[in-house]
Short mmCIF file of C-alpha atoms and ligand atoms in Angstrom, two decimals:
data_model
loop_
_atom_site.label_atom_id
_atom_site.label_comp_id
_atom_site.label_asym_id
_atom_site.label_seq_id
_atom_site.Cartn_x
_atom_site.Cartn_y
_atom_site.Cartn_z
CA MET E 1214 -15.01 -27.65 20.48
CA ALA E 1215 -11.77 -27.89 18.32
CA THR E 1216 -12.39 -27.93 14.69
CA THR E 1217 -9.97 -29.86 12.75
CA CYS E 1218 -9.15 -30.17 9.03
CA ASP E 1219 -11.60 -32.47 7.77
CA PRO E 1220 -11.13 -33.47 4.17
CA MET E 1221 -14.97 -34.55 3.86
CA ALA E 1222 -15.97 -31.02 4.70
CA ALA E 1223 -15.39 -30.00 1.07
CA VAL E 1224 -16.10 -25.93 0.39
CA ALA E 1225 -15.44 -24.76 -2.96
CA PRO E 1226 -15.90 -20.76 -2.87
CA PHE E 1227 -12.84 -20.10 -4.99
CA ARG E 1228 -12.30 -21.22 -8.56
CA PHE E 1229 -8.54 -21.61 -8.39
CA ASP E 1230 -6.35 -21.49 -11.28
CA ASN E 1231 -2.76 -21.68 -9.72
CA SER E 1232 -0.29 -20.41 -12.22
CA PHE E 1233 2.58 -19.84 -9.68
CA ALA E 1234 2.31 -23.37 -8.31
CA ARG E 1235 2.09 -24.76 -11.75
CA ASP E 1236 4.70 -22.74 -13.58
CA LEU E 1237 7.36 -21.95 -10.88
CA GLN E 1238 8.20 -25.15 -9.15
CA GLY E 1239 11.18 -24.58 -7.07
CA PHE E 1240 10.43 -21.13 -6.13
CA TYR E 1241 8.35 -22.19 -3.15
CA VAL E 1242 7.68 -25.01 -0.41
CA ARG E 1243 4.42 -26.61 0.01
CA GLN E 1244 2.83 -26.12 3.39
CA ARG E 1245 -0.68 -26.61 4.98
CA PRO E 1246 -2.04 -23.98 7.28
CA ALA E 1247 -1.96 -24.60 10.91
CA VAL E 1248 -5.31 -25.81 12.63
CA VAL E 1249 -6.46 -23.45 15.20
CA PRO E 1250 -8.71 -24.15 18.34
CA ALA E 1251 -11.75 -21.76 17.91
CA PRO E 1252 -12.10 -19.85 14.69
CA ARG E 1253 -14.43 -16.87 14.47
CA LEU E 1254 -14.97 -14.45 11.47
CA LEU E 1255 -14.29 -10.92 12.54
CA PHE E 1256 -14.41 -9.28 9.13
CA LEU E 1257 -15.37 -10.38 5.66
CA ASN E 1258 -15.20 -8.20 2.74
CA GLU E 1259 -18.47 -8.68 0.96
CA SER E 1260 -17.92 -6.41 -1.99
CA LEU E 1261 -14.33 -7.69 -2.55
CA ALA E 1262 -15.83 -11.14 -2.32
CA HIS E 1263 -18.22 -10.22 -4.91
CA GLU E 1264 -15.57 -8.69 -7.05
CA LEU E 1265 -13.65 -11.93 -6.82
CA GLY E 1266 -16.70 -14.02 -7.98
CA LEU E 1267 -16.69 -16.04 -4.82
CA ASP E 1268 -19.54 -18.42 -3.87
CA LEU E 1269 -19.85 -18.05 -0.20
CA ALA E 1270 -23.68 -18.33 0.09
CA SER E 1271 -23.57 -22.02 0.93
CA LEU E 1272 -21.25 -21.63 3.78
CA ASP E 1273 -22.85 -20.79 7.24
CA GLY E 1274 -21.05 -18.73 9.92
CA PRO E 1275 -18.97 -21.69 11.35
CA ALA E 1276 -18.00 -22.94 7.97
CA ARG E 1277 -16.77 -19.30 6.86
CA ALA E 1278 -14.92 -18.99 10.15
CA ALA E 1279 -13.13 -22.45 9.44
CA LEU E 1280 -12.37 -21.45 5.95
CA PHE E 1281 -10.80 -18.16 6.77
CA ALA E 1282 -9.01 -19.42 9.89
CA GLY E 1283 -7.07 -22.12 7.90
CA ASN E 1284 -8.98 -25.24 9.29
CA THR E 1285 -10.92 -26.00 6.22
CA LEU E 1286 -8.75 -25.93 3.01
CA PRO E 1287 -10.89 -24.89 0.06
CA ASP E 1288 -11.28 -27.16 -3.16
CA GLY E 1289 -8.36 -26.43 -5.49
CA ALA E 1290 -6.22 -24.50 -3.02
CA GLU E 1291 -2.38 -25.51 -3.07
CA PRO E 1292 -0.99 -23.80 -0.22
CA LEU E 1293 2.70 -22.74 -0.53
CA ALA E 1294 5.10 -20.60 0.97
CA GLN E 1295 7.24 -18.30 -1.48
CA ALA E 1296 10.92 -17.91 -1.23
CA TYR E 1297 12.40 -14.54 -1.18
CA ALA E 1298 15.22 -12.56 0.07
CA GLY E 1299 15.26 -8.63 0.88
CA HIS E 1300 17.18 -5.67 1.82
CA GLN E 1301 15.96 -4.78 5.30
CA PHE E 1302 17.02 -1.32 6.46
CA GLY E 1303 19.80 -1.48 3.85
CA GLY E 1304 21.24 -4.87 4.87
CA PHE E 1305 20.78 -7.86 2.71
CA ALA E 1306 18.88 -10.81 4.19
CA PRO E 1307 19.49 -13.89 1.56
CA ARG E 1308 16.81 -16.00 2.84
CA LEU E 1309 13.49 -14.59 4.15
CA GLY E 1310 10.26 -15.91 2.29
CA ASP E 1311 6.86 -16.42 3.57
CA GLY E 1312 7.56 -17.28 7.49
CA ARG E 1313 3.88 -16.87 8.42
CA ALA E 1314 2.18 -16.53 5.01
CA LEU E 1315 0.82 -18.85 2.54
CA LEU E 1316 -0.39 -18.53 -0.98
CA LEU E 1317 -3.47 -20.38 -1.35
CA GLY E 1318 -3.84 -20.06 -5.01
CA GLU E 1319 -5.08 -17.51 -7.70
CA VAL E 1320 -8.64 -16.64 -8.92
CA ILE E 1321 -9.67 -14.72 -11.97
CA ASP E 1322 -11.97 -11.89 -10.91
CA ARG E 1323 -15.03 -10.75 -12.56
CA GLN E 1324 -13.08 -8.33 -14.54
CA GLY E 1325 -10.72 -10.94 -15.69
CA ARG E 1326 -7.85 -9.94 -13.52
CA ARG E 1327 -5.81 -12.72 -11.91
CA ARG E 1328 -5.43 -12.28 -8.02
CA ASP E 1329 -3.62 -13.98 -5.31
CA ILE E 1330 -5.49 -15.41 -2.36
CA ALA E 1331 -3.07 -15.69 0.64
CA PHE E 1332 -3.22 -16.14 4.27
CA LYS E 1333 -0.98 -14.28 6.78
CA GLY E 1334 -0.56 -15.69 10.17
CA SER E 1335 -1.58 -19.21 9.27
CA GLY E 1336 1.35 -20.99 11.15
CA ARG E 1337 5.03 -21.62 10.75
CA THR E 1338 6.76 -22.50 7.50
CA PRO E 1339 10.01 -23.68 6.60
CA PHE E 1340 10.87 -19.87 6.28
CA ALA E 1341 9.90 -19.05 9.93
CA ARG E 1342 13.38 -19.00 11.22
CA GLY E 1343 12.79 -17.99 14.91
CA GLY E 1344 9.06 -16.74 14.38
CA ASP E 1345 5.99 -18.48 15.59
CA GLY E 1346 4.15 -18.00 12.21
CA LYS E 1347 1.22 -16.24 13.91
CA ALA E 1348 -0.40 -12.84 13.78
CA ALA E 1349 -2.45 -11.02 16.23
CA VAL E 1350 -6.01 -9.54 15.80
CA GLY E 1351 -4.86 -5.70 16.01
CA PRO E 1352 -2.27 -5.87 13.35
CA MET E 1353 -4.51 -7.81 10.90
CA LEU E 1354 -7.37 -5.40 11.48
CA ARG E 1355 -5.02 -2.64 10.93
CA GLU E 1356 -3.99 -4.13 7.66
CA VAL E 1357 -7.79 -4.11 6.69
CA LEU E 1358 -8.38 -0.60 7.75
CA VAL E 1359 -5.31 1.05 6.20
CA GLY E 1360 -5.55 -1.04 2.92
CA GLU E 1361 -9.20 -0.37 2.50
CA ALA E 1362 -8.55 3.39 3.14
CA MET E 1363 -5.84 3.25 0.40
CA HIS E 1364 -8.23 1.34 -1.95
CA ALA E 1365 -10.92 4.20 -1.36
CA LEU E 1366 -8.30 6.72 -2.15
CA GLY E 1367 -7.78 5.20 -5.62
CA ILE E 1368 -4.04 4.04 -4.58
CA PRO E 1369 -2.88 0.48 -5.83
CA THR E 1370 -3.11 -1.63 -2.79
CA THR E 1371 -3.39 -5.32 -1.66
CA ARG E 1372 -6.85 -5.79 -0.11
CA ALA E 1373 -8.08 -7.82 2.99
CA LEU E 1374 -10.79 -10.44 2.24
CA ALA E 1375 -11.19 -11.59 5.72
CA VAL E 1376 -9.97 -11.68 9.25
CA ALA E 1377 -10.70 -14.66 11.55
CA ALA E 1378 -9.73 -14.94 15.19
CA THR E 1379 -8.22 -18.07 15.89
CA GLY E 1380 -9.18 -18.51 19.70
CA GLU E 1381 -5.58 -19.01 20.78
CA PRO E 1382 -3.09 -16.45 22.21
CA VAL E 1383 -0.08 -15.10 20.41
CA TYR E 1384 2.90 -14.02 22.56
CA ARG E 1385 4.47 -10.64 21.85
CA GLU E 1386 5.07 -8.21 24.82
CA HIS E 1387 1.82 -9.33 26.18
CA ALA E 1388 -0.36 -12.30 25.27
CA LEU E 1389 -2.56 -11.16 22.40
CA PRO E 1390 -5.76 -12.65 20.74
CA GLY E 1391 -4.44 -14.53 17.56
CA ALA E 1392 -5.86 -14.03 13.82
CA VAL E 1393 -5.46 -15.20 10.32
CA LEU E 1394 -5.84 -12.43 7.51
CA THR E 1395 -6.87 -13.37 4.03
CA ARG E 1396 -5.05 -11.04 1.62
CA VAL E 1397 -5.65 -10.51 -1.93
CA ALA E 1398 -2.96 -9.22 -4.32
CA ALA E 1399 -2.42 -8.61 -8.06
CA SER E 1400 0.64 -11.18 -6.93
CA HIS E 1401 3.14 -11.39 -4.11
CA ILE E 1402 6.09 -11.24 -6.37
CA ARG E 1403 8.58 -8.86 -4.77
CA VAL E 1404 11.80 -7.12 -5.66
CA GLY E 1405 13.11 -9.57 -2.96
CA THR E 1406 12.00 -12.58 -5.05
CA PHE E 1407 14.33 -11.61 -7.73
CA GLU E 1408 17.14 -10.84 -5.36
CA TYR E 1409 16.74 -14.44 -3.95
CA HIS E 1410 17.33 -16.12 -7.27
CA ALA E 1411 20.08 -13.55 -8.42
CA PHE E 1412 22.06 -14.11 -5.07
CA ARG E 1413 22.20 -17.75 -5.69
CA GLY E 1414 23.43 -17.09 -9.27
CA ASP E 1415 20.57 -19.22 -10.68
CA ILE E 1416 20.03 -17.51 -14.03
CA GLU E 1417 17.56 -19.98 -15.39
CA ARG E 1418 15.23 -19.51 -12.46
CA LEU E 1419 15.87 -15.73 -12.63
CA ARG E 1420 14.84 -15.79 -16.32
CA LYS E 1421 11.59 -17.93 -15.49
CA LEU E 1422 10.70 -15.66 -12.80
CA ALA E 1423 11.22 -12.54 -15.07
CA GLU E 1424 9.09 -14.33 -17.87
CA TYR E 1425 6.38 -15.04 -15.34
CA THR E 1426 6.38 -11.60 -13.93
CA ILE E 1427 6.13 -10.33 -17.40
CA ALA E 1428 3.45 -12.51 -18.57
CA ARG E 1429 1.41 -11.85 -15.53
CA HIS E 1430 1.64 -8.06 -15.10
CA ASP E 1431 3.01 -6.54 -18.70
CA PRO E 1432 2.14 -9.40 -21.44
CA SER E 1433 2.57 -7.02 -23.93
CA LEU E 1434 6.29 -6.51 -23.22
CA LEU E 1435 7.07 -10.09 -24.26
CA ALA E 1436 6.87 -9.20 -27.80
CA THR E 1437 9.38 -6.32 -27.30
CA PRO E 1438 13.05 -6.71 -28.25
CA ARG E 1439 14.29 -6.26 -24.79
CA PRO E 1440 11.62 -7.70 -22.36
CA PHE E 1441 13.73 -7.82 -19.14
CA LEU E 1442 14.89 -4.24 -19.54
CA ALA E 1443 11.12 -3.22 -20.19
CA LEU E 1444 10.22 -5.05 -16.98
CA LEU E 1445 12.67 -2.89 -15.04
CA GLN E 1446 11.23 0.21 -16.83
CA SER E 1447 7.56 -0.83 -16.01
CA ALA E 1448 8.39 -1.40 -12.31
CA ALA E 1449 10.12 1.89 -12.17
CA GLU E 1450 7.06 3.56 -13.69
CA ARG E 1451 4.62 1.72 -11.29
CA HIS E 1452 6.55 2.76 -8.28
CA ALA E 1453 7.19 6.43 -9.45
CA ALA E 1454 3.19 6.55 -9.69
CA LEU E 1455 2.66 4.57 -6.44
CA VAL E 1456 5.13 6.61 -4.37
CA ALA E 1457 3.94 9.94 -5.86
CA GLN E 1458 0.33 9.03 -4.70
CA TRP E 1459 1.59 8.21 -1.22
CA MET E 1460 3.41 11.50 -1.04
CA ASN E 1461 0.10 13.31 -2.17
CA VAL E 1462 -1.89 11.83 0.70
CA GLY E 1463 0.75 11.79 3.41
CA PHE E 1464 1.32 8.06 3.60
CA ILE E 1465 4.03 6.65 5.37
CA HIS E 1466 4.71 2.93 4.55
CA GLY E 1467 7.15 2.72 7.34
CA VAL E 1468 9.17 -0.53 6.29
CA MET E 1469 9.96 -0.10 2.60
CA ASN E 1470 12.19 -3.02 2.60
CA THR E 1471 12.83 -4.74 -0.89
CA ASP E 1472 10.79 -7.74 0.32
CA ASN E 1473 8.02 -5.32 1.03
CA MET E 1474 8.08 -3.92 -2.65
CA ALA E 1475 5.65 -5.68 -4.92
CA MET E 1476 6.35 -6.01 -8.52
CA SER E 1477 2.69 -5.38 -9.32
CA GLY E 1478 3.10 -1.85 -7.90
CA GLU E 1479 0.64 -2.30 -5.11
CA THR E 1480 1.23 -1.11 -1.75
CA ILE E 1481 2.12 -4.31 0.25
CA ASP E 1482 2.59 -5.21 3.92
CA TYR E 1483 0.85 -2.78 6.19
CA GLY E 1484 2.89 -2.87 9.28
CA PRO E 1485 4.34 0.15 10.92
CA CYS E 1486 2.53 2.57 8.35
CA ALA E 1487 0.69 5.60 9.27
CA PHE E 1488 -0.74 8.76 7.89
CA MET E 1489 1.01 11.97 8.52
CA GLU E 1490 -0.76 14.97 10.43
CA ALA E 1491 1.14 18.00 10.60
CA TYR E 1492 3.18 18.10 7.38
CA ASP E 1493 6.81 17.27 8.07
CA PRO E 1494 9.07 15.35 5.74
CA THR E 1495 11.15 13.98 8.50
CA ALA E 1496 7.94 12.36 9.95
CA VAL E 1497 8.84 8.76 11.29
CA PHE E 1498 6.34 6.78 13.29
CA SER E 1499 7.88 3.23 13.30
CA SER E 1500 9.54 2.21 16.39
CA ILE E 1501 12.15 0.03 14.53
CA ASP E 1502 13.06 2.70 12.10
CA ARG E 1503 15.73 4.40 14.45
CA ARG E 1504 17.65 5.99 11.74
CA ALA E 1505 14.75 7.39 9.99
CA ARG E 1506 15.62 5.50 6.84
CA TYR E 1507 11.83 5.42 5.76
CA ALA E 1508 10.87 8.91 6.91
CA PHE E 1509 8.08 10.26 4.87
CA GLY E 1510 10.39 12.51 2.65
CA ASN E 1511 12.84 9.75 2.00
CA GLN E 1512 10.29 7.46 0.34
CA PRO E 1513 10.93 8.42 -3.13
CA ASP E 1514 14.76 7.89 -2.64
CA ILE E 1515 14.03 4.71 -0.98
CA ALA E 1516 11.86 3.38 -3.94
CA CYS E 1517 14.76 4.31 -6.29
CA TRP E 1518 17.23 2.59 -3.97
CA ASN E 1519 15.21 -0.39 -4.07
CA LEU E 1520 14.66 -0.41 -7.88
CA GLY E 1521 18.48 -0.34 -7.97
CA CYS E 1522 18.46 -3.71 -6.18
CA LEU E 1523 16.09 -4.92 -8.75
CA ALA E 1524 18.07 -3.74 -11.37
CA GLN E 1525 21.16 -5.44 -9.98
CA SER E 1526 19.49 -8.73 -9.82
CA LEU E 1527 18.21 -8.25 -13.30
CA LEU E 1528 21.74 -7.62 -14.82
CA PRO E 1529 22.49 -11.17 -15.98
CA LEU E 1530 19.16 -11.14 -18.13
CA LEU E 1531 19.83 -7.70 -19.69
CA SER E 1532 22.81 -8.40 -21.75
CA ALA E 1533 25.56 -10.92 -22.10
CA ASP E 1534 27.86 -8.11 -21.99
CA ALA E 1535 28.16 -7.11 -18.39
CA GLU E 1536 29.24 -3.52 -19.15
CA GLN E 1537 26.28 -2.86 -21.50
CA ALA E 1538 23.99 -4.49 -18.90
CA VAL E 1539 25.02 -2.07 -16.20
CA ALA E 1540 24.78 0.83 -18.52
CA MET E 1541 21.11 -0.19 -19.46
CA ALA E 1542 20.29 -0.66 -15.86
CA THR E 1543 21.78 2.61 -14.77
CA GLU E 1544 19.87 4.53 -17.42
CA VAL E 1545 16.54 3.31 -15.98
CA ILE E 1546 17.50 4.04 -12.34
CA ALA E 1547 18.93 7.59 -13.26
CA ALA E 1548 15.81 8.38 -14.87
CA PHE E 1549 13.70 7.39 -11.69
CA PRO E 1550 13.68 10.90 -9.99
CA ALA E 1551 12.36 12.57 -13.03
CA ARG E 1552 9.76 10.15 -13.71
CA TYR E 1553 8.65 10.46 -10.03
CA ARG E 1554 8.59 14.29 -10.09
CA ARG E 1555 6.27 14.09 -13.30
CA HIS E 1556 3.81 11.82 -11.17
CA LEU E 1557 4.02 14.05 -8.12
CA LEU E 1558 3.65 17.19 -10.01
CA GLN E 1559 0.63 15.84 -11.98
CA GLY E 1560 -1.18 14.83 -8.62
CA GLN E 1561 -0.11 18.24 -7.24
CA ARG E 1562 -1.71 20.04 -9.99
CA SER E 1563 -5.00 18.34 -9.44
CA LYS E 1564 -4.95 19.11 -5.87
CA LEU E 1565 -4.15 22.69 -6.61
CA GLY E 1566 -7.07 22.76 -8.97
CA LEU E 1567 -4.92 23.23 -11.94
CA GLY E 1568 -5.90 21.40 -15.24
CA ARG E 1569 -2.83 21.49 -17.24
CA GLY E 1570 0.65 23.04 -17.28
CA GLU E 1571 2.27 25.61 -19.07
CA PRO E 1572 3.64 24.03 -22.33
CA ASP E 1573 7.26 22.85 -21.95
CA ASP E 1574 7.93 24.73 -18.72
CA ASP E 1575 6.86 23.01 -15.30
CA SER E 1576 9.01 25.27 -13.13
CA ALA E 1577 6.47 27.68 -12.01
CA ASP E 1578 3.93 24.93 -11.12
CA VAL E 1579 6.66 23.02 -9.35
CA ALA E 1580 7.68 26.23 -7.39
CA LEU E 1581 4.00 26.94 -6.43
CA ALA E 1582 3.59 23.24 -5.10
CA GLU E 1583 6.82 23.53 -3.28
CA ASP E 1584 6.17 26.85 -1.64
CA TRP E 1585 2.60 25.43 -0.55
CA LEU E 1586 4.34 22.65 1.09
CA ILE E 1587 6.86 25.02 2.71
CA LEU E 1588 3.96 26.96 4.21
CA LEU E 1589 2.40 23.94 5.56
CA GLN E 1590 5.74 22.83 7.10
CA ALA E 1591 6.34 26.01 8.48
CA GLY E 1592 3.08 26.41 10.06
CA ARG E 1593 2.86 22.62 11.34
CA VAL E 1594 -0.35 22.58 9.41
CA ASP E 1595 -2.36 19.43 9.31
CA PHE E 1596 -1.43 17.99 5.63
CA THR E 1597 -4.90 16.66 4.86
CA LEU E 1598 -6.92 19.53 6.10
CA GLY E 1599 -4.36 22.02 4.39
CA TRP E 1600 -5.17 20.61 0.97
CA ARG E 1601 -8.93 20.32 1.66
CA ARG E 1602 -9.17 23.84 2.93
CA LEU E 1603 -7.67 25.03 -0.18
CA ALA E 1604 -10.49 23.77 -1.97
CA ASP E 1605 -12.78 25.89 0.03
CA ALA E 1606 -10.66 28.88 -0.75
CA ALA E 1607 -11.23 28.08 -4.36
CA ALA E 1608 -14.88 27.94 -3.65
CA GLY E 1609 -14.47 31.58 -2.39
CA ASP E 1610 -14.21 30.86 1.36
CA GLU E 1611 -10.46 31.50 2.63
CA ALA E 1612 -11.43 31.56 6.25
CA PRO E 1613 -11.03 27.90 7.05
CA LEU E 1614 -7.67 27.62 5.48
CA ARG E 1615 -6.51 30.75 7.31
CA ALA E 1616 -7.78 29.26 10.51
CA LEU E 1617 -5.17 26.45 10.25
CA PHE E 1618 -2.45 28.91 10.55
CA VAL E 1619 -1.44 30.71 13.90
CA ASP E 1620 -1.36 34.10 12.04
CA PRO E 1621 -4.16 33.81 9.34
CA ARG E 1622 -2.35 36.38 7.12
CA VAL E 1623 0.73 33.92 6.55
CA PRO E 1624 -0.79 32.42 3.37
CA ASP E 1625 -1.56 35.96 1.80
CA ALA E 1626 1.22 36.14 -0.61
CA TRP E 1627 1.07 32.37 -1.83
CA LEU E 1628 -2.66 32.71 -2.20
CA ALA E 1629 -2.18 35.67 -4.46
CA ARG E 1630 0.28 33.77 -6.57
CA TRP E 1631 -2.05 30.64 -6.66
CA ARG E 1632 -5.13 32.80 -7.71
CA ALA E 1633 -3.30 34.29 -10.48
CA ARG E 1634 -2.18 30.89 -11.78
CA CYS E 1635 -5.85 29.63 -11.45
CA ALA E 1636 -7.19 32.60 -13.35
CA SER E 1637 -4.71 31.85 -16.28
CA GLU E 1638 -6.93 28.76 -16.97
CA SER E 1639 -10.68 28.52 -16.85
CA VAL E 1640 -12.24 25.33 -15.59
CA GLY E 1641 -14.81 23.80 -17.92
CA ALA E 1642 -16.91 26.20 -20.07
CA ALA E 1643 -17.55 28.46 -17.12
CA HIS E 1644 -16.62 32.26 -17.77
CA ASP E 1645 -18.22 33.56 -14.52
CA PRO E 1646 -15.21 33.47 -12.05
CA ALA E 1647 -17.66 32.47 -9.04
CA ILE E 1648 -18.97 29.43 -11.22
CA ALA E 1649 -15.34 28.58 -12.17
CA GLY E 1650 -14.24 28.63 -8.56
CA LEU E 1651 -16.92 26.20 -7.50
CA GLU E 1652 -16.14 23.87 -10.28
CA ARG E 1653 -12.52 23.99 -9.31
CA ALA E 1654 -13.21 23.40 -5.70
CA LYS E 1655 -15.27 20.34 -6.87
CA ALA E 1656 -12.56 18.92 -8.79
CA MET E 1657 -10.21 19.60 -5.92
CA ARG E 1658 -12.44 17.88 -3.44
CA SER E 1659 -12.46 14.77 -5.39
CA VAL E 1660 -8.65 14.33 -5.21
CA SER E 1661 -7.98 15.74 -1.74
CA PRO E 1662 -9.49 13.64 0.99
CA ILE E 1663 -11.10 14.76 4.15
CA VAL E 1664 -11.18 11.38 5.77
CA ILE E 1665 -7.89 9.37 6.36
CA ALA E 1666 -6.94 6.66 8.47
CA ARG E 1667 -6.13 8.95 11.41
CA ASN E 1668 -3.77 7.20 13.68
CA HIS E 1669 -5.71 7.81 16.93
CA ARG E 1670 -8.92 6.65 15.43
CA VAL E 1671 -7.21 3.40 14.15
CA GLU E 1672 -5.65 2.78 17.54
CA GLU E 1673 -8.92 3.38 19.22
CA ALA E 1674 -10.58 0.95 16.94
CA LEU E 1675 -8.10 -1.84 17.32
CA ALA E 1676 -7.63 -1.28 21.10
CA ALA E 1677 -11.61 -1.97 21.43
CA ALA E 1678 -11.51 -4.99 19.04
CA SER E 1679 -8.46 -6.44 20.55
CA ASP E 1680 -8.86 -5.65 24.27
CA GLN E 1681 -12.69 -5.81 24.57
CA GLY E 1682 -13.64 -7.80 21.57
CA ASP E 1683 -15.88 -4.77 20.74
CA LEU E 1684 -15.79 -4.45 16.67
CA ALA E 1685 -18.29 -1.65 16.39
CA PRO E 1686 -15.47 1.22 16.40
CA PHE E 1687 -13.68 -0.83 13.82
CA GLN E 1688 -16.93 -1.17 11.69
CA ARG E 1689 -17.72 2.58 11.95
CA LEU E 1690 -14.26 3.64 11.13
CA LEU E 1691 -14.18 1.10 8.07
CA ILE E 1692 -17.37 2.76 6.76
CA ALA E 1693 -15.82 6.37 7.09
CA LEU E 1694 -12.69 5.30 5.35
CA GLY E 1695 -14.63 4.02 2.52
CA ARG E 1696 -15.90 7.60 1.89
CA PRO E 1697 -12.62 9.74 1.95
CA TYR E 1698 -14.02 12.59 -0.13
CA ASP E 1699 -17.57 13.00 1.66
CA GLU E 1700 -17.54 16.07 3.87
CA ALA E 1701 -20.66 14.54 5.80
CA PRO E 1702 -21.58 15.68 9.27
CA GLU E 1703 -21.52 12.10 10.53
CA LEU E 1704 -18.11 11.59 9.28
CA ALA E 1705 -16.68 14.93 10.82
CA PRO E 1706 -15.30 13.13 13.95
CA TYR E 1707 -12.94 11.22 11.57
CA ALA E 1708 -11.72 14.24 9.90
CA LEU E 1709 -10.01 15.80 12.93
CA PRO E 1710 -6.52 15.45 13.67
CA ALA E 1711 -5.10 14.04 16.93
CA PRO E 1712 -3.99 16.48 19.54
CA ALA E 1713 -0.58 17.47 18.60
CA GLU E 1714 0.75 15.72 21.90
CA VAL E 1715 -0.71 12.41 20.83
CA THR E 1716 1.06 12.58 17.48
CA ALA E 1717 4.17 13.64 18.90
CA ARG E 1718 4.12 10.31 21.13
CA TYR E 1719 2.79 8.16 18.52
CA ARG E 1720 4.62 4.95 17.48
CA THR E 1721 3.71 2.20 15.24
CA PHE E 1722 4.96 -1.33 15.61
CA CYS E 1723 5.98 -3.83 12.92
CA GLY E 1724 3.06 -6.15 13.92
CA THR E 1725 4.95 -9.31 13.90
P1 AMP L 1175 7.62 -8.31 7.56
O1 AMP L 1175 8.37 -7.46 8.43
O2 AMP L 1175 6.17 -8.49 7.88
O3 AMP L 1175 7.56 -7.76 6.14
O4 AMP L 1175 8.38 -9.73 7.56
C1 AMP L 1175 9.74 -9.79 7.23
C2 AMP L 1175 10.19 -11.36 7.32
O5 AMP L 1175 9.79 -11.88 8.47
C3 AMP L 1175 9.34 -12.22 6.35
O6 AMP L 1175 10.11 -13.29 5.86
C4 AMP L 1175 8.16 -12.72 7.28
O7 AMP L 1175 7.75 -13.97 6.73
C5 AMP L 1175 8.85 -13.03 8.41
N1 AMP L 1175 7.97 -13.04 9.72
C6 AMP L 1175 7.42 -11.77 10.19
N2 AMP L 1175 6.77 -12.12 11.36
C7 AMP L 1175 6.96 -13.58 11.44
C8 AMP L 1175 6.33 -14.57 12.44
N3 AMP L 1175 5.65 -14.05 13.39
N4 AMP L 1175 6.63 -15.76 12.25
C9 AMP L 1175 7.48 -16.16 11.12
N5 AMP L 1175 7.98 -15.34 10.17
C10 AMP L 1175 7.66 -14.16 10.42
MG1 MG L 1176 6.98 -8.35 4.41
#
C-alpha cells in the first residue's frame, strides 16, 4: 500500500536546531521530499544514530522506512535545497544547487558538534534542471561503503545514516531500483556556495555566508584581525591535510569539482570514486573524466586550483583595495603546495615507521618516500599491500614484500637505505633491535590499512543488492571495511587485489 505524507504520524527522532535555515534566508529554496510508493529500509547506521543522539527506539520497521524514504517528515525538519555554483571539470556553472538533495536540518551530536542531516535522491527541486531528482540503490549503497571505509581510516568524511529503497524505478541506461540516502555532514557549504554569491556580485550575502561558515567551523577566527583571510587559510589547511590523507591511502575522488569540495574539509559526494590498486599516479577510473583532470596524482594540484576559486570569490571581503586583496589571496594559494607536502610527508613518515624527521632538513626523508613510490610504480605493485608488507619487513620478514615484485631483489638497495634511516632512531624505549622492529611494525600497521574498499568487492556487493535484492555481501563488506587495520583470516578475501585485467577495465560512473 502506498504510504503518504501524514501530518498526524509525527515522529521526533531528531532534535533539530536549524541554523542554516534560520540565519541564511535567501541562500536556499524550501522544498518537501517526494512521496514514494513503497519505502523499505536497506541500511541503518546504528552507531552513527547513537553518536547523533537519535531516538529511533519508538519507531517500528515501517515507520523507520517511511522516515528515511522521505514519506514522514520528522518534527522540526525544515527541508531546503541549497543554492551553489561550481567549476565542473574546469568550466564554470553559475547555478547548480541541490537538484536532488535536501537539507532537513541540523542536530547537535553527543560530542556537541553541529551536524547536517540531508537527503539525497528525495525528488526534484527548483535546481533539478533536466534531472529527475532521484537516486538508485547501487550508488547510494556505494556512498555508504566508501564513506564508512574512509571514516574507519580516520579520514574526514560525510557519513551515511540510512538508505531506504523507494519501491519505484529510476531510469538511467536501464531501469534501476530507486533509493534515498540520508547523509550526515559537518555542513554542506561548498566552495561552490561562495562562488554562487560572488558571481552575482552580492557582497552582503557573501559576507553573511563567510561569517556563518567561520562561526560554524572556525569560531575562534571571528576575533582575529582578518577573519576572511583566516577562513581562506583554514580551508587551505584542511584541504592540504585531507588530500594528503587521500594520497596516502590511494583514494581517487574522481570528481573534484568545486561544488564537491566542502568548506568543512570533509570528503563529500562519493560518485565515481575508487581506491587505486597498482600504484600509478595517472590512474583514472571515472567514465566522465576523459581528459584525466582528476587522476590520482593530480589531486593536490586540483585542490589548489579549487582553493584559487575560493580565493577569487572571497576577494571583495579581503580588502577594499583590490590589489591588496589579490596579493593576500595569492600568498595563501602560493603556500598551498608546501602546506600539502608537509602533511604528505608527515603521513609518509608514519607509514615508513619513522617517528620524526631530521631537524631542519626533510630532503632525505622526502627522497626516501619518493623513491619508494617509484619502486612501487615501476613494479606495478599494489599500493595498499606494498605499504602493509613494508611493515612485515620492519618486523623482520621481508619475503612478503619481495613477493610483490617480479624480481624479489628489486627493493634491495632501497630497503638498505630505509633500514639505515630506521636505525637512526629507536622506537620507544626498546634497545634490542628485534623488539624495536616489532614496535615499528605495529606502529606502521596502525596507519597502513590491509582492508580497503577494493573496487571488485564494492561492485560485487552492489550488484547483489541492486540486481538480486541480496544485501548479505554488502553487509559483510561493510563489516570488513570497519576494520581496515586488522589482518584477520576472515578478512583475508577483502585484502586481495582484483586480477589486473579487471582493474584495467574498471570504470566508475557518476551515479546520477
Ligand atoms: P554531482 O555530480 O552529484 O555532484 O551533481 C552535480 C549537480 O547535478 C548538482 O547540482 C546536483 O544536484 C545535480 N544532479 C545530479 N544528479 C541529479 C538528478 N538525478 N536530478 C537532479 N539534479 C541532479
Ligand atoms: Mg555534488
